[in-house]
Short mmCIF file of C-alpha atoms and ligand atoms in Angstrom, two decimals:
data_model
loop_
_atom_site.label_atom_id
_atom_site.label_comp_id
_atom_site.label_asym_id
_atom_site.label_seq_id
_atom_site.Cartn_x
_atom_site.Cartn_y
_atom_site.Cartn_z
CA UNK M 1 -42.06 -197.34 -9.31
CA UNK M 2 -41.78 -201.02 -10.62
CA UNK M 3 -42.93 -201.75 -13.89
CA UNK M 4 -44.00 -204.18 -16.31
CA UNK M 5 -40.29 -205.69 -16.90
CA UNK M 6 -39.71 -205.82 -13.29
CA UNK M 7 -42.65 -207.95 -12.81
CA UNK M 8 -42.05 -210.14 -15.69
CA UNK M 9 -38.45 -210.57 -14.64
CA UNK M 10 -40.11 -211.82 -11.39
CA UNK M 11 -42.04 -213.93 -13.29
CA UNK M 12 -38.98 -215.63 -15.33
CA UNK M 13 -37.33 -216.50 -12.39
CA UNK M 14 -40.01 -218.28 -10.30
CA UNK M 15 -39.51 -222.27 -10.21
CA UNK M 16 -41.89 -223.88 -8.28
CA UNK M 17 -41.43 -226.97 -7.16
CA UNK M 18 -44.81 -229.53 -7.43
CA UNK M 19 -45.19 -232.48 -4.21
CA UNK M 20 -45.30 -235.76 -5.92
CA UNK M 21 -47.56 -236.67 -3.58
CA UNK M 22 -50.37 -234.08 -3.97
CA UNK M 23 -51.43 -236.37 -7.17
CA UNK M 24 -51.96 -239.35 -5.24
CA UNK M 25 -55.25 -240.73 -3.25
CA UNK M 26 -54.79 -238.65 0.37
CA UNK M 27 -57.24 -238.09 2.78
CA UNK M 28 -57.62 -237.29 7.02
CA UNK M 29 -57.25 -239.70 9.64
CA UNK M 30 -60.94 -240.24 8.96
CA UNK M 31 -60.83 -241.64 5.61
CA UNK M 32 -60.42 -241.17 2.38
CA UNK M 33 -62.61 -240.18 -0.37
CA UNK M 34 -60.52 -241.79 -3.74
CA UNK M 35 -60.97 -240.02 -6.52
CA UNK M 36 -60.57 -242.07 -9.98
CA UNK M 37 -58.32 -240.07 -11.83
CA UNK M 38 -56.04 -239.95 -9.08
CA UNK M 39 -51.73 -241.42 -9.54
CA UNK M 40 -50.98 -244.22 -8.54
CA UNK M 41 -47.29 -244.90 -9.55
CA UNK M 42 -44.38 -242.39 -9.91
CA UNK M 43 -45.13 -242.52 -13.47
CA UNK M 44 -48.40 -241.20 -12.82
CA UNK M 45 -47.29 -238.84 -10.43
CA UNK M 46 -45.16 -237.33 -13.34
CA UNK M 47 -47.67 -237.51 -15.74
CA UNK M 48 -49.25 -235.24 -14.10
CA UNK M 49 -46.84 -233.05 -13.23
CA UNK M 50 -45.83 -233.16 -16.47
CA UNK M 51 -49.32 -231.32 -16.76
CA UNK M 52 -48.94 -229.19 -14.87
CA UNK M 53 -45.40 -227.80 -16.02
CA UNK M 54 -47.43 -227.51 -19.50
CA UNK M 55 -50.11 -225.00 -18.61
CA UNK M 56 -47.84 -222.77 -16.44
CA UNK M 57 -44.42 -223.17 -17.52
CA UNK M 58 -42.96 -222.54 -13.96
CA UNK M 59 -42.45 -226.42 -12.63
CA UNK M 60 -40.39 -228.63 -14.26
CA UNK M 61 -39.23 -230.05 -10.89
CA UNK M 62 -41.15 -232.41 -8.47
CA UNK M 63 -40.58 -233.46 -4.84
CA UNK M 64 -40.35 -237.10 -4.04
CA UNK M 65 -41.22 -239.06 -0.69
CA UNK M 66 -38.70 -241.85 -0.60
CA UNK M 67 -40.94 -244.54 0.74
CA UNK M 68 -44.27 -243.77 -1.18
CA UNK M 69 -42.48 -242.97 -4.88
CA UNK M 70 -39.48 -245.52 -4.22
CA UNK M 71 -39.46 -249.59 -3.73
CA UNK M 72 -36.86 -250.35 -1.43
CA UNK M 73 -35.47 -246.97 -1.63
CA UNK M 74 -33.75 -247.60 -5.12
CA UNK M 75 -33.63 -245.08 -7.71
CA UNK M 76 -34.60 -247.13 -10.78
CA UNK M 77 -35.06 -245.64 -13.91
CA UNK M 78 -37.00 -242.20 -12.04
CA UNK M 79 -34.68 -240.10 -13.37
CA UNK M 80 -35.07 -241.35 -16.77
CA UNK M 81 -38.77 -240.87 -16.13
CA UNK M 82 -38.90 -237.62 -15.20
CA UNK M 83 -36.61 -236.75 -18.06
CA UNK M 84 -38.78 -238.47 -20.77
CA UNK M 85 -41.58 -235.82 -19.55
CA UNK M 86 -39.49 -232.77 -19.51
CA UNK M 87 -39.35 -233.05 -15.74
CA UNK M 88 -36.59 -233.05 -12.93
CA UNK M 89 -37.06 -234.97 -9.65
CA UNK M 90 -36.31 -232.32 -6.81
CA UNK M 91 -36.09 -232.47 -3.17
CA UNK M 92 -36.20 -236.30 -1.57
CA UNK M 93 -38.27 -235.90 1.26
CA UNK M 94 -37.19 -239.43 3.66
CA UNK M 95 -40.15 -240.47 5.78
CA UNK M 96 -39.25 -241.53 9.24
CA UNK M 97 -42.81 -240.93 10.41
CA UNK M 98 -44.76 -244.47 8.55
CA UNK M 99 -43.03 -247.66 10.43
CA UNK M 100 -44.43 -249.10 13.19
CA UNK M 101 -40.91 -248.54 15.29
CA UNK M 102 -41.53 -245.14 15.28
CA UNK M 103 -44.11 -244.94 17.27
CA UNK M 104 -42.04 -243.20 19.89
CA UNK M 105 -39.60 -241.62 17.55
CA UNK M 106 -37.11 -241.66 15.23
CA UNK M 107 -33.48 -239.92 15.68
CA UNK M 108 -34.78 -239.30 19.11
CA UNK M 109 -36.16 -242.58 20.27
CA UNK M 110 -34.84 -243.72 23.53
CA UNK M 111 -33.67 -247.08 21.61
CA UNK M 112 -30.10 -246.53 20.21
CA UNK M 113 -31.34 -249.26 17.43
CA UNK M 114 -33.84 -247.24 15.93
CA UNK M 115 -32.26 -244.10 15.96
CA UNK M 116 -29.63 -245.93 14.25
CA UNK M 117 -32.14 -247.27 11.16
CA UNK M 118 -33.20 -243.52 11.22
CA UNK M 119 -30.12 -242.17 10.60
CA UNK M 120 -29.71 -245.41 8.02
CA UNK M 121 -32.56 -243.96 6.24
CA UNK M 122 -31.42 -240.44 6.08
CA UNK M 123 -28.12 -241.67 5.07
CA UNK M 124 -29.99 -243.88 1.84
CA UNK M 125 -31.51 -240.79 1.50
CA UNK M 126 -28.97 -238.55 0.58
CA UNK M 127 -27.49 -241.77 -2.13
CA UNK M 128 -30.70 -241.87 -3.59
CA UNK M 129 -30.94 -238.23 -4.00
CA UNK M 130 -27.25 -238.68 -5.23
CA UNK M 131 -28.73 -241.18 -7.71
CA UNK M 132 -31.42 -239.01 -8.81
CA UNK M 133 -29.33 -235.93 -9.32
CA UNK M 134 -31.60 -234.25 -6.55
CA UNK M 135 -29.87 -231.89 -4.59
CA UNK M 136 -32.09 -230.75 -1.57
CA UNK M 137 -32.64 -233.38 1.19
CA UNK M 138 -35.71 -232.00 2.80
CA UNK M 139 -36.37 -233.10 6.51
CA UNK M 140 -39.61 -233.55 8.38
CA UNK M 141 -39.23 -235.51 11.60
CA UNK M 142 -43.01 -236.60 13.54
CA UNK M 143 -40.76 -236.43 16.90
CA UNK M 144 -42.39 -235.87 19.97
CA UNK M 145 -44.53 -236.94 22.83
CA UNK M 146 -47.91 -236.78 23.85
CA UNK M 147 -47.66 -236.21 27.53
CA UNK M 148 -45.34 -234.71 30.26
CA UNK M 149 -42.95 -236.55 31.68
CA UNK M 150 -42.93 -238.79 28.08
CA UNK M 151 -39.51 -237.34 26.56
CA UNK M 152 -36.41 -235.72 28.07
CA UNK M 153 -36.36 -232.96 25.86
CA UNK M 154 -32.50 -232.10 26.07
CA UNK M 155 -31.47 -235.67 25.68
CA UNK M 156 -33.75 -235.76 22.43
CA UNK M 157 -32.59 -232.09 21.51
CA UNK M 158 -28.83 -233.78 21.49
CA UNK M 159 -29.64 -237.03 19.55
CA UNK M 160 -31.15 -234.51 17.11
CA UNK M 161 -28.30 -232.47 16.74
CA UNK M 162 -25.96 -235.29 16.59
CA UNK M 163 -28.00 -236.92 14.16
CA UNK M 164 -28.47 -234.30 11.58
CA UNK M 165 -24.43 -233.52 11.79
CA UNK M 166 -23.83 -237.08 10.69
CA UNK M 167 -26.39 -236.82 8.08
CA UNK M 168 -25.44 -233.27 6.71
CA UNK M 169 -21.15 -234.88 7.12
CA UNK M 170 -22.81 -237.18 4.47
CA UNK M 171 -24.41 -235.24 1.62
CA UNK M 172 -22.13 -234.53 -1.52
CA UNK M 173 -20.70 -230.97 -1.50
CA UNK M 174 -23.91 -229.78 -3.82
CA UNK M 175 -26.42 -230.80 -1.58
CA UNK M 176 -28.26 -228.70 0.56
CA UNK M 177 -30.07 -229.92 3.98
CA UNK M 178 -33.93 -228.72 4.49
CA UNK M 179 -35.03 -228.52 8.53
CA UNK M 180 -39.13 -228.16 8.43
CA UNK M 181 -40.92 -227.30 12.08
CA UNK M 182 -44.36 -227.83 13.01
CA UNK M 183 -45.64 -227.03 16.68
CA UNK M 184 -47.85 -230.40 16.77
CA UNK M 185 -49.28 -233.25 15.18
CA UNK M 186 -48.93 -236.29 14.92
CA UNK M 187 -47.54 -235.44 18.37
CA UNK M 188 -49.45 -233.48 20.96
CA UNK M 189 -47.81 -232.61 23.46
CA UNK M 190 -44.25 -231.18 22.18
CA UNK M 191 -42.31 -232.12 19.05
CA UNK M 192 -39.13 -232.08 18.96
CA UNK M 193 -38.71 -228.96 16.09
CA UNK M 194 -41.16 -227.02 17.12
CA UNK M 195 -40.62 -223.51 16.01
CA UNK M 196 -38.69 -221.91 13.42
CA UNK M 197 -35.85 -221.04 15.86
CA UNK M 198 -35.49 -225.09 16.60
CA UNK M 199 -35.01 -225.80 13.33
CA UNK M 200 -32.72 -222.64 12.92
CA UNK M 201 -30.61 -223.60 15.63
CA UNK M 202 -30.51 -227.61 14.24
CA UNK M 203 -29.45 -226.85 10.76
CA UNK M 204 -26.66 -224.39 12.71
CA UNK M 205 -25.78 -228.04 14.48
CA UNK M 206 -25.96 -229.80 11.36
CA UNK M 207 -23.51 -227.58 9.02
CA UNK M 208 -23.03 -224.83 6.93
CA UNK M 209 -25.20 -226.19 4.03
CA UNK M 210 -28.28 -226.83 6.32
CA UNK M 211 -31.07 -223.81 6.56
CA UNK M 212 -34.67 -223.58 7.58
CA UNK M 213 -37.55 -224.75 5.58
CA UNK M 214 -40.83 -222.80 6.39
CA UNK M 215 -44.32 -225.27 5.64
CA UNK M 216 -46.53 -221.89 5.51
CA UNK M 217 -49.04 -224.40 7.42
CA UNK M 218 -47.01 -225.29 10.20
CA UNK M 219 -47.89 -222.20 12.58
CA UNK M 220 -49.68 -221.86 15.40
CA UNK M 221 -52.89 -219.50 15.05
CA UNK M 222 -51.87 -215.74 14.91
CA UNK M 223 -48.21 -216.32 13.78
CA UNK M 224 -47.13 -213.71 12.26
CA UNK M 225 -45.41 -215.62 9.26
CA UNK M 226 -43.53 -212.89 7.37
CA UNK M 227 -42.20 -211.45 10.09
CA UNK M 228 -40.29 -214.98 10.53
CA UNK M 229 -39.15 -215.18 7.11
CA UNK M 230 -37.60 -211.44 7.64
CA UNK M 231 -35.64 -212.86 10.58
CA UNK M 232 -34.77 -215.87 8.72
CA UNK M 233 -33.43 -214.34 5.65
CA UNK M 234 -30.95 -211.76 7.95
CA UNK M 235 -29.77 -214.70 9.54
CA UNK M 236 -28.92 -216.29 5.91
CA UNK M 237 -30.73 -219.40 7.83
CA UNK M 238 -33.82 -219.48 4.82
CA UNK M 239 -33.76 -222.56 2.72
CA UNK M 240 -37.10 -222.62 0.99
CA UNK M 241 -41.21 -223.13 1.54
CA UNK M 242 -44.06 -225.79 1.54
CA UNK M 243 -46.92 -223.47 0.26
CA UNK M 244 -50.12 -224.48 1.23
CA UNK M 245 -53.08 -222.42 3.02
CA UNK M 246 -55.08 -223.30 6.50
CA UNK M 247 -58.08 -221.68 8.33
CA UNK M 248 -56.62 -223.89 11.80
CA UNK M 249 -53.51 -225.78 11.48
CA UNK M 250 -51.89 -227.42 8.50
CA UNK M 251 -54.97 -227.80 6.76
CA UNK M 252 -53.10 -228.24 3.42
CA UNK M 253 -55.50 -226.17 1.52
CA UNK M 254 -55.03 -224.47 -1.75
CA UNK M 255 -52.40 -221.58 -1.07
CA UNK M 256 -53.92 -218.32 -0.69
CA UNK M 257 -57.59 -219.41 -0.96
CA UNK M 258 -57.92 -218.72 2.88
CA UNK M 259 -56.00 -215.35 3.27
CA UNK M 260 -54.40 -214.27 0.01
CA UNK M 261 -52.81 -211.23 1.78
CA UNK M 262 -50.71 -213.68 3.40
CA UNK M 263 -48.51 -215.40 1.09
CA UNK M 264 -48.77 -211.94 -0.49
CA UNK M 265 -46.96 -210.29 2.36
CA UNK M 266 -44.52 -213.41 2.87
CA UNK M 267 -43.67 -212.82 -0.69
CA UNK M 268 -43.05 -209.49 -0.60
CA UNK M 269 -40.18 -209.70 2.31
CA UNK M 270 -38.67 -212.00 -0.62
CA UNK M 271 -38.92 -209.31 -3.18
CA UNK M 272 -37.66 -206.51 -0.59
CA UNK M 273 -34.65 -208.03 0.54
CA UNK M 274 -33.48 -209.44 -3.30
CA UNK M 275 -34.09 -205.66 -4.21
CA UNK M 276 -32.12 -204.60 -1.29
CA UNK M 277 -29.74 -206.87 -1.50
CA UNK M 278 -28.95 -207.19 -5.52
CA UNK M 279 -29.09 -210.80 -5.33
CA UNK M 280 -31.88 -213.97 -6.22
CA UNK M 281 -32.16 -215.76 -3.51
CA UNK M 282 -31.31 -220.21 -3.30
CA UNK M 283 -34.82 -220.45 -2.13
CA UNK M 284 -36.62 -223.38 -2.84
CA UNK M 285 -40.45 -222.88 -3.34
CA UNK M 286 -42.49 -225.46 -3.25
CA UNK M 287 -45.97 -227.27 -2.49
CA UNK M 288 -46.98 -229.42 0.31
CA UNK M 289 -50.88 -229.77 -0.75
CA UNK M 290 -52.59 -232.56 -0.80
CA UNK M 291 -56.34 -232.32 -1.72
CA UNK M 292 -59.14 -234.29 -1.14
CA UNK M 293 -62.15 -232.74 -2.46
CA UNK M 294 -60.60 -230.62 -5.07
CA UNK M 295 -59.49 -232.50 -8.20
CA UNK M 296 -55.78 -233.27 -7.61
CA UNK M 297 -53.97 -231.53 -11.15
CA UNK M 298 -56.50 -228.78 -11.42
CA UNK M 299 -55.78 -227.98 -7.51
CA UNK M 300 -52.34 -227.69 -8.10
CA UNK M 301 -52.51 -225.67 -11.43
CA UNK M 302 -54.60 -223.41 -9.45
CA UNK M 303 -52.06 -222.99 -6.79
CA UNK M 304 -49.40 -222.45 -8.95
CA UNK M 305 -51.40 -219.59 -10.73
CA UNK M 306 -52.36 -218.29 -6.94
CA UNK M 307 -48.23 -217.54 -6.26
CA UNK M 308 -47.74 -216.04 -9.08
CA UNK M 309 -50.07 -213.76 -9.24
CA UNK M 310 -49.28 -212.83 -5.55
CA UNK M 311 -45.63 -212.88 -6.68
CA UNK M 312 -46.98 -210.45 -9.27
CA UNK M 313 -48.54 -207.73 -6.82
CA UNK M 314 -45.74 -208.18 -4.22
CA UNK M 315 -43.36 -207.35 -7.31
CA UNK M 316 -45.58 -203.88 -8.04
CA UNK M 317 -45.00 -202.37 -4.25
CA UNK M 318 -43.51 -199.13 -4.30
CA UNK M 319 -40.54 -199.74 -2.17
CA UNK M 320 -39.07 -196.13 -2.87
CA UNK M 321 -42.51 -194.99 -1.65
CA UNK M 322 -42.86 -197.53 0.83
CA UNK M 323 -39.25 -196.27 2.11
CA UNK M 324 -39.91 -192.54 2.56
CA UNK M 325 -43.65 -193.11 4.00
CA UNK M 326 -41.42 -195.10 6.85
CA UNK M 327 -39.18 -192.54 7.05
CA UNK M 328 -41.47 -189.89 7.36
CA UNK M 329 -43.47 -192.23 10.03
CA UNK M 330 -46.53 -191.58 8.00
CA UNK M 331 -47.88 -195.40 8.75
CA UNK M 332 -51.25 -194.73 6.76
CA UNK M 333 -49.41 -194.59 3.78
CA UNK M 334 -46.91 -197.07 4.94
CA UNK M 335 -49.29 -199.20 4.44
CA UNK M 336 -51.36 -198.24 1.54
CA UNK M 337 -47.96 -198.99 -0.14
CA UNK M 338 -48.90 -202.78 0.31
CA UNK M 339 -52.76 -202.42 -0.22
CA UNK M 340 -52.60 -200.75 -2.95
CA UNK M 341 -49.88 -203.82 -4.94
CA UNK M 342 -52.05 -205.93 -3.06
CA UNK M 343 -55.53 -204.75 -4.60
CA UNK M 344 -54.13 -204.56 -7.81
CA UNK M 345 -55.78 -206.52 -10.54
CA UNK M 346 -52.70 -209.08 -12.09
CA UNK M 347 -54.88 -211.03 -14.47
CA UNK M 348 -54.13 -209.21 -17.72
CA UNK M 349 -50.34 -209.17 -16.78
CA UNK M 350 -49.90 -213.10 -16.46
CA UNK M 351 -51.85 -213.42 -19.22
CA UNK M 352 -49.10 -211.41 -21.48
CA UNK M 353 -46.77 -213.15 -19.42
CA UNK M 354 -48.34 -216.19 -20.81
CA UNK M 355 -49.02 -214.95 -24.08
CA UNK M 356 -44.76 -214.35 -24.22
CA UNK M 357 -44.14 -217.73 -23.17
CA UNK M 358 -46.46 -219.19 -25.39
CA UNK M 359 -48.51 -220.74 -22.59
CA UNK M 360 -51.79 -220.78 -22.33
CA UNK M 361 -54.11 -217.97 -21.08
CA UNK M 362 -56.33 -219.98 -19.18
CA UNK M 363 -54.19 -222.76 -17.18
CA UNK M 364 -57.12 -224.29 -15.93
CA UNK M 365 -58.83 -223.92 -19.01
CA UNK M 366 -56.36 -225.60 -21.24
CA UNK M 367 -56.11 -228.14 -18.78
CA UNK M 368 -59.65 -229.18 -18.77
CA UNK M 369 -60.35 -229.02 -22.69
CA UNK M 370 -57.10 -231.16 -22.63
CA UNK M 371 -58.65 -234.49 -21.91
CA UNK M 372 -55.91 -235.90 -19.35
CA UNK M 373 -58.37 -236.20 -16.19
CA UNK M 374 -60.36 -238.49 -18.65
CA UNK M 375 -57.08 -240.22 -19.66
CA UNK M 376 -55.77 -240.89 -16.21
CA UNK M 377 -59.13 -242.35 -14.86
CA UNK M 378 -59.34 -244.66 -18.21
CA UNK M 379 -55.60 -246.10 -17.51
CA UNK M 380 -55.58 -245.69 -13.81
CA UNK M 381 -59.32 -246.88 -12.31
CA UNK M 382 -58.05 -250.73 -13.37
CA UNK M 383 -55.18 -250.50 -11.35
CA UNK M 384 -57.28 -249.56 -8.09
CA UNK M 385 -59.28 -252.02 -5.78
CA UNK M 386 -62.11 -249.20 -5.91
CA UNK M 387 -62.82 -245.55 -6.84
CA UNK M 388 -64.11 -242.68 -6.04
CA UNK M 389 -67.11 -242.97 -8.97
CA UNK M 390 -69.06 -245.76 -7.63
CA UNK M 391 -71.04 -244.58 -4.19
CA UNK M 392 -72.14 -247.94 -3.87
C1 PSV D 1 -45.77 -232.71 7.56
O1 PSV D 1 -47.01 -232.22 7.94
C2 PSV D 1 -45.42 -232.26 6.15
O2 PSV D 1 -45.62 -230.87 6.03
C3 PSV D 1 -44.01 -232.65 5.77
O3 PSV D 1 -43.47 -231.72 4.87
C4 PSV D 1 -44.23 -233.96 5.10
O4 PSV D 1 -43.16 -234.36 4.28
C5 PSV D 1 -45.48 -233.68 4.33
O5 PSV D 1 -46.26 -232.90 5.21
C6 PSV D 1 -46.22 -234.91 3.90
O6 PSV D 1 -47.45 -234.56 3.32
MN1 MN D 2 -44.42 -229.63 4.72
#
């Protein structure tokens, strides 16, 4: 039976990383409501992130998108500025999805000149995440096609493969290669790493250092999403997560605030197989989120306090129990093993988790008695051509 220390060893180890891009004005392709508090800049980006890591302790790294956090794709002084705030910058995400010649693709556009500047960008990529001292390179192609007929899919699958194996020959010997899947959108018809098993089988292509990143919103409805991350971790092929939460289809809503039991169940194949297995897994975990109704640093605070605590119960399952109620093919109690983690109430655990670490109690609390939503909008709202206060 786990106890206390288990769970707070859990706890210790837990880095999760924040999107710099979940601080920034986002919206759908029907607008956007701006909110005046809201970053701008990197700088403001790791301001609040930097506010983040205070309440909870757990995120001193943060993702960057090369084209919305860099000019030109140089590093600058980033580094510098994530160090001044206690921060790290983490996985450089490049973004071959925003220029108008990729309207029909990127590394698999039928034009040999724009896969070319694709692979260009990748290959900046990995020198700016040199520069930085980042070392995860975290892929998300918008490949696909909207109709049939549109794509040949095993000439693209190739230019993919080829493309990543250039790209992984590349990275410096401490860099590891990210390959996200989503089954659609912006393309509608196919994309071009579609499934979990695509983008097992491209990071196989790529090289040793490449595994599968799994974007918990990137499923098609009635996915069974632990299941995959079983498979994935047996295969050694599971590289990390973009948390987020969705009632239809990459929703990016708050993890857990749609089906807790969920992420609860994806953690738990985590926690079986590093019990099992005597090791802690190179998993990256981190948040793709970005919110538009819900303020942006409170969302995330919120989120960060959601995985833990579901870390936290997926930490408390019986496994011995678990074990013999399999054995024993008694599949009531199988399951029970899981409810019963599941329904149990965390709260007064992370809070002496908290107290230990001399954190606060109340993340979101702290946060808003802290004054920094109120400092952002004063230094930020003059930088923006309008804002969210003003329904005028
Ligand atoms: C695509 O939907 C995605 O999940 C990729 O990870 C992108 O980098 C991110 O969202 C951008 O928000
Ligand atoms: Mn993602």
């Amino acid at each position: 039976m786990p106890d206390l220390d288990d769970v707070f060893a859990g706890l210790d180890r837990l880095r999760i990383e924040l999107p710099s891009w979940g601080f920034a004005d986002t919206g759908t392709r029907f607008g956007k409501y701006l909110q005046d508090a809201a970053a701008i800049t990197l700088e403001d980006k790791l301001d609040d992130a930097a506010e983040v890591h205070r309440v909870t302790g757990c995120c001193p790294r943060v993702a960057v998108h090369v084209l919305w956090d860099f000019e030109g794709e140089e590093a600058g002084d980033a580094t510098q500025m994530a160090t001044a705030r206690g921060l790290r910058l983490g996985s450089v995400n490049p973004n071959l999805f925003q220029h108008q010649c990729y309207r029909l693709g990127s590394v698999a556009n039928e034009d040999a000149s724009i896969r070319r500047r694709a692979i260009e960008h990748l290959l900046r990529s990995v020198e700016l995440g040199r520069a930085i001292g980042s070392d995860v390179l975290s892929l998300w192609f918008a490949d696909g096609t909207n109709y049939p007929g549109q794509g040949h899919f095993r000439r693209r699958k190739r230019w993919f493969e080829s493309a990543l194996r250039e790209v992984h020959d590349a990275m410096p010997a401490s860099m590891r290669m990210l390959v996200e899947y989503k089954p659609f959108e912006p393309a509608f018809y196919h994309t071009d790493v579609a499934d979990w098993g695509m983008a097992a089988a491209f990071a196989r292509a790529a090289g040793p250092r490449a595994k599968v990143l799994v974007d918990t919103g990137h499923h098609l409805l009635g996915q069974n999403i632990e299941h995959i991350v079983a498979f994935l971790l047996d295969e050694g092929m599971l590289g990390g997560f973009h948390f987020n939460d969705r009632h239809y289809a990459d929703d990016d809503l708050t993890v857990g605030s749609i089906d807790p039991y969920r992420i609860f169940r994806i953690l738990f194949e985590l926690v079986q197989f590093e019990r099992e297995s005597d090791q802690v897994l190179p998993i990256d975990y981190m948040i793709d989120q970005s919110h538009n109704l819900k303020p942006k640093v409170e969302a995330m605070i919120q989120t960060v306090d959601t995985v833990q605590a579901m870390l936290a119960k997926a930490l408390l399952v019986d496994v011995e129990a678990l074990e013999s109620a399999r054995r024993a093919g008694d599949v009531v109690d199988a399951e029970r093993r899981l409810a019963d983690a599941f329904a149990t109430d965390v709260r007064p655990m992370l809070g002496e988790w908290r107290r230990r670490h001399g954190l606060p109690t109340d993340p979101i609390g702290d946060h808003r008695a802290s004054g920094h939503v109120e400092r952002a909008a004063a230094t930020r709202l003059g930088r923006k051509p309008s804002s969210g206060g003003s329904y005028a």
